[in-house]
XYZ file of C-alpha atoms in Angstrom:
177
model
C 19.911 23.471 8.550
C 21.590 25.644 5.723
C 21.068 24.002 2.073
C 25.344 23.506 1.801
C 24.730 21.180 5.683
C 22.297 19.185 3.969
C 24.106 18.936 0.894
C 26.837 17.398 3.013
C 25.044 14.852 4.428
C 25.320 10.737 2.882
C 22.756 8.398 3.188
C 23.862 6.155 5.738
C 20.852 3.241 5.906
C 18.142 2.451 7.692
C 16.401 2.005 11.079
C 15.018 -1.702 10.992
C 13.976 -1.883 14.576
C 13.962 -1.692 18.286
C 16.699 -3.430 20.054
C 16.821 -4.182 24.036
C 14.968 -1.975 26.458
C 16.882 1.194 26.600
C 15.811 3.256 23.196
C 18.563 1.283 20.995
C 17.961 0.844 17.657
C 19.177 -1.276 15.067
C 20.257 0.167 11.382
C 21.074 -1.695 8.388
C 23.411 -0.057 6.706
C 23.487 0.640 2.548
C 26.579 -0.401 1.401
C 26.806 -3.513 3.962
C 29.614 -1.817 6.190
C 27.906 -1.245 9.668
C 31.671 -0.217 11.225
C 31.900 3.072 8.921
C 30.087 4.106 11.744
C 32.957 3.493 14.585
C 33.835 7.029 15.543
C 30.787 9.125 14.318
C 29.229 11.399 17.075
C 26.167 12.278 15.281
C 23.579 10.826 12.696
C 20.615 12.393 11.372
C 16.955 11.017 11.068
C 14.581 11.717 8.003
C 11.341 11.563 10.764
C 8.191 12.258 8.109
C 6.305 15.346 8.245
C 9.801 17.237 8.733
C 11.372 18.919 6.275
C 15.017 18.670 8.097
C 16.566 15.330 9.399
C 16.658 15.637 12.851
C 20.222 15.438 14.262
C 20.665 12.818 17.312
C 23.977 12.846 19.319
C 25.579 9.325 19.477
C 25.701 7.732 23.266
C 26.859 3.676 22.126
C 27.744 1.972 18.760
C 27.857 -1.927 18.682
C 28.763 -3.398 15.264
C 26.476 -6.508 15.246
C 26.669 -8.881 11.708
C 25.551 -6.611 9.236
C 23.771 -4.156 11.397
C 24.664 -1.255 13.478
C 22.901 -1.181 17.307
C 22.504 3.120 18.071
C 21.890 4.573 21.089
C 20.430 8.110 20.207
C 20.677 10.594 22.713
C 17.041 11.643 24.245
C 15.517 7.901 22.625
C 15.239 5.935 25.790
C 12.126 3.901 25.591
C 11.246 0.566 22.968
C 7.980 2.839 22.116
C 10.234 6.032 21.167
C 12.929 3.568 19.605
C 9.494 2.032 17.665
C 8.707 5.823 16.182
C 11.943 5.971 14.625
C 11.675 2.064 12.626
C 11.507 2.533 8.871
C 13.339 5.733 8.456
C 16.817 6.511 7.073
C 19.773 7.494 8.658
C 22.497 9.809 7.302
C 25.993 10.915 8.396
C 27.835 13.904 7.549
C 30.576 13.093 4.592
C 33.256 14.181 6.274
C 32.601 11.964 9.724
C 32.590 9.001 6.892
C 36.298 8.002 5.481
C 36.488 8.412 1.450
C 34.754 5.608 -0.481
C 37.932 3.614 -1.786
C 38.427 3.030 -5.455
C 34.864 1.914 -7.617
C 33.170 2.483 -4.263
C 30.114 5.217 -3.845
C 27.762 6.780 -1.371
C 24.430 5.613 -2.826
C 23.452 9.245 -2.550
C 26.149 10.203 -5.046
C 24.649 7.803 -7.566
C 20.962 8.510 -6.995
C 20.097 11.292 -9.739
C 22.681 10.336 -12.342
C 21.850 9.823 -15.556
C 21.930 6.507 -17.317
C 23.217 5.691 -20.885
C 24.581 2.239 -22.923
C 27.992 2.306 -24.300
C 25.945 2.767 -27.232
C 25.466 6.403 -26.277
C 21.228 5.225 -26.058
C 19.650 7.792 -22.831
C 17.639 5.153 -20.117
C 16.830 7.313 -17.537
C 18.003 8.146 -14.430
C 19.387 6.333 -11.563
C 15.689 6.697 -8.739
C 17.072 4.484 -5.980
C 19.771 1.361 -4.846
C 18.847 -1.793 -4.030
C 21.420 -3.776 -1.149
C 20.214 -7.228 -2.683
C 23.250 -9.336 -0.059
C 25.526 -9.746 -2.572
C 25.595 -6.839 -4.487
C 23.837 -3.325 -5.331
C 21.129 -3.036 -7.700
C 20.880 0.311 -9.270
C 16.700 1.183 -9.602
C 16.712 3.444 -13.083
C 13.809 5.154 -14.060
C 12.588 6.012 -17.474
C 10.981 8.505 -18.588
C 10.800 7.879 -21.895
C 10.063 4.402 -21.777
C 7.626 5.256 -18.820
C 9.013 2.193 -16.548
C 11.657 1.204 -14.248
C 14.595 -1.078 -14.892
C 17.385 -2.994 -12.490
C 20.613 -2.591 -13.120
C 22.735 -5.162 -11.046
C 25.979 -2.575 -10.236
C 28.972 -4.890 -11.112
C 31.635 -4.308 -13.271
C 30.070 -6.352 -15.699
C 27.075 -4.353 -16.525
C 28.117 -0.856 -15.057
C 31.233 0.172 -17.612
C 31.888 3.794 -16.189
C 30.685 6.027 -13.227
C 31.336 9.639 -13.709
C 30.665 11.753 -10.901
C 31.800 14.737 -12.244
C 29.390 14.090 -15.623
C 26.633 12.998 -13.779
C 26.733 9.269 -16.017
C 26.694 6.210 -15.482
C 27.583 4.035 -18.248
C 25.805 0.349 -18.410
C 26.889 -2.474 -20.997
C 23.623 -2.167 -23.627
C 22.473 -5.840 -22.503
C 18.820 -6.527 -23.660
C 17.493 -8.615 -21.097
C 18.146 -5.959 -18.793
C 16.465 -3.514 -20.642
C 13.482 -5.275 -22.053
């Protein structure tokens, strides 16, 4: 897959487990919107020990609570649907629609750096949390040489700049002690 493909691709969520006797699979998806799926023909698998996701052609969606129920193309078995549990699914951005207004792909925010409206550096944003209720940005600090948990509400995240690569938090010690 050329490096501007795999640019293009958007963490999507993961594969949980099995589901039914066919190959299905169930994935739960970052962001808690399962439908963003409806219409997608393709997803892609990070399977370990590859460096390329592996694409998979889409035979069934079912939108099921939180959770979206795949059929992959070429998984037809529980123990093949079992191989794939634990991994993460992507989509290509433009099968997705546009995030709306103060909505992200996690994998725009993962990498951006991390100051206080104070203009202090705390590191850079490692991984998202989907804690139910709302996303939990995982920041990791170099400096400090430790991670902190940024709940991402308007609250404690001021500003999001894609285009800077920042994210601006309220300085709020408990967070950061």
């Amino acid at each position: 897959m050329p490096e501007n493909a795999k640019q293009n691709l958007v963490l999507y969520g993961k594969i949980t487990k099995r589901h039914g006797l066919y190959g299905e699979v169930k994935v739960f998806a970052f962001g808690g919107r399962p439908e963003t799926l409806s219409g997608v023909k393709k997803v892609y698998v990070e399977v370990s020990g590859r460096k390329e996701p592996r694409k998979f052609i889409l035979s069934r969606i079912k939108i099921q609570k939180n959770t979206a129920i795949l059929k992959l193309k070429g998984v037809d078995t529980p123990e093949s649907a079992d191989g794939l549990r634990d991994l993460h699914v992507l989509v290509e951005r433009n099968d997705l629609r546009p995030p709306g207004e103060d909505e992200y792909y996690w994998s725009d925010l993962i990498g951006l750096r991390v100051r206080t409206s104070l203009g202090e550096n705390i590191g850079e944003v490692k991984d998202l949390i989907d804690s139910g209720g709302h996303d939990i940005l995982v920041i990791e600090s170099a400096e400090r040489k430790r991670e902190f948990l940024v709940p991402f509400v308007s609250r404690f995240v001021t500003t999001v700049d894609l285009d800077g690569s920042t994210i601006t938090v309220e300085s709020v010690e408990e967070l950061l002690e």
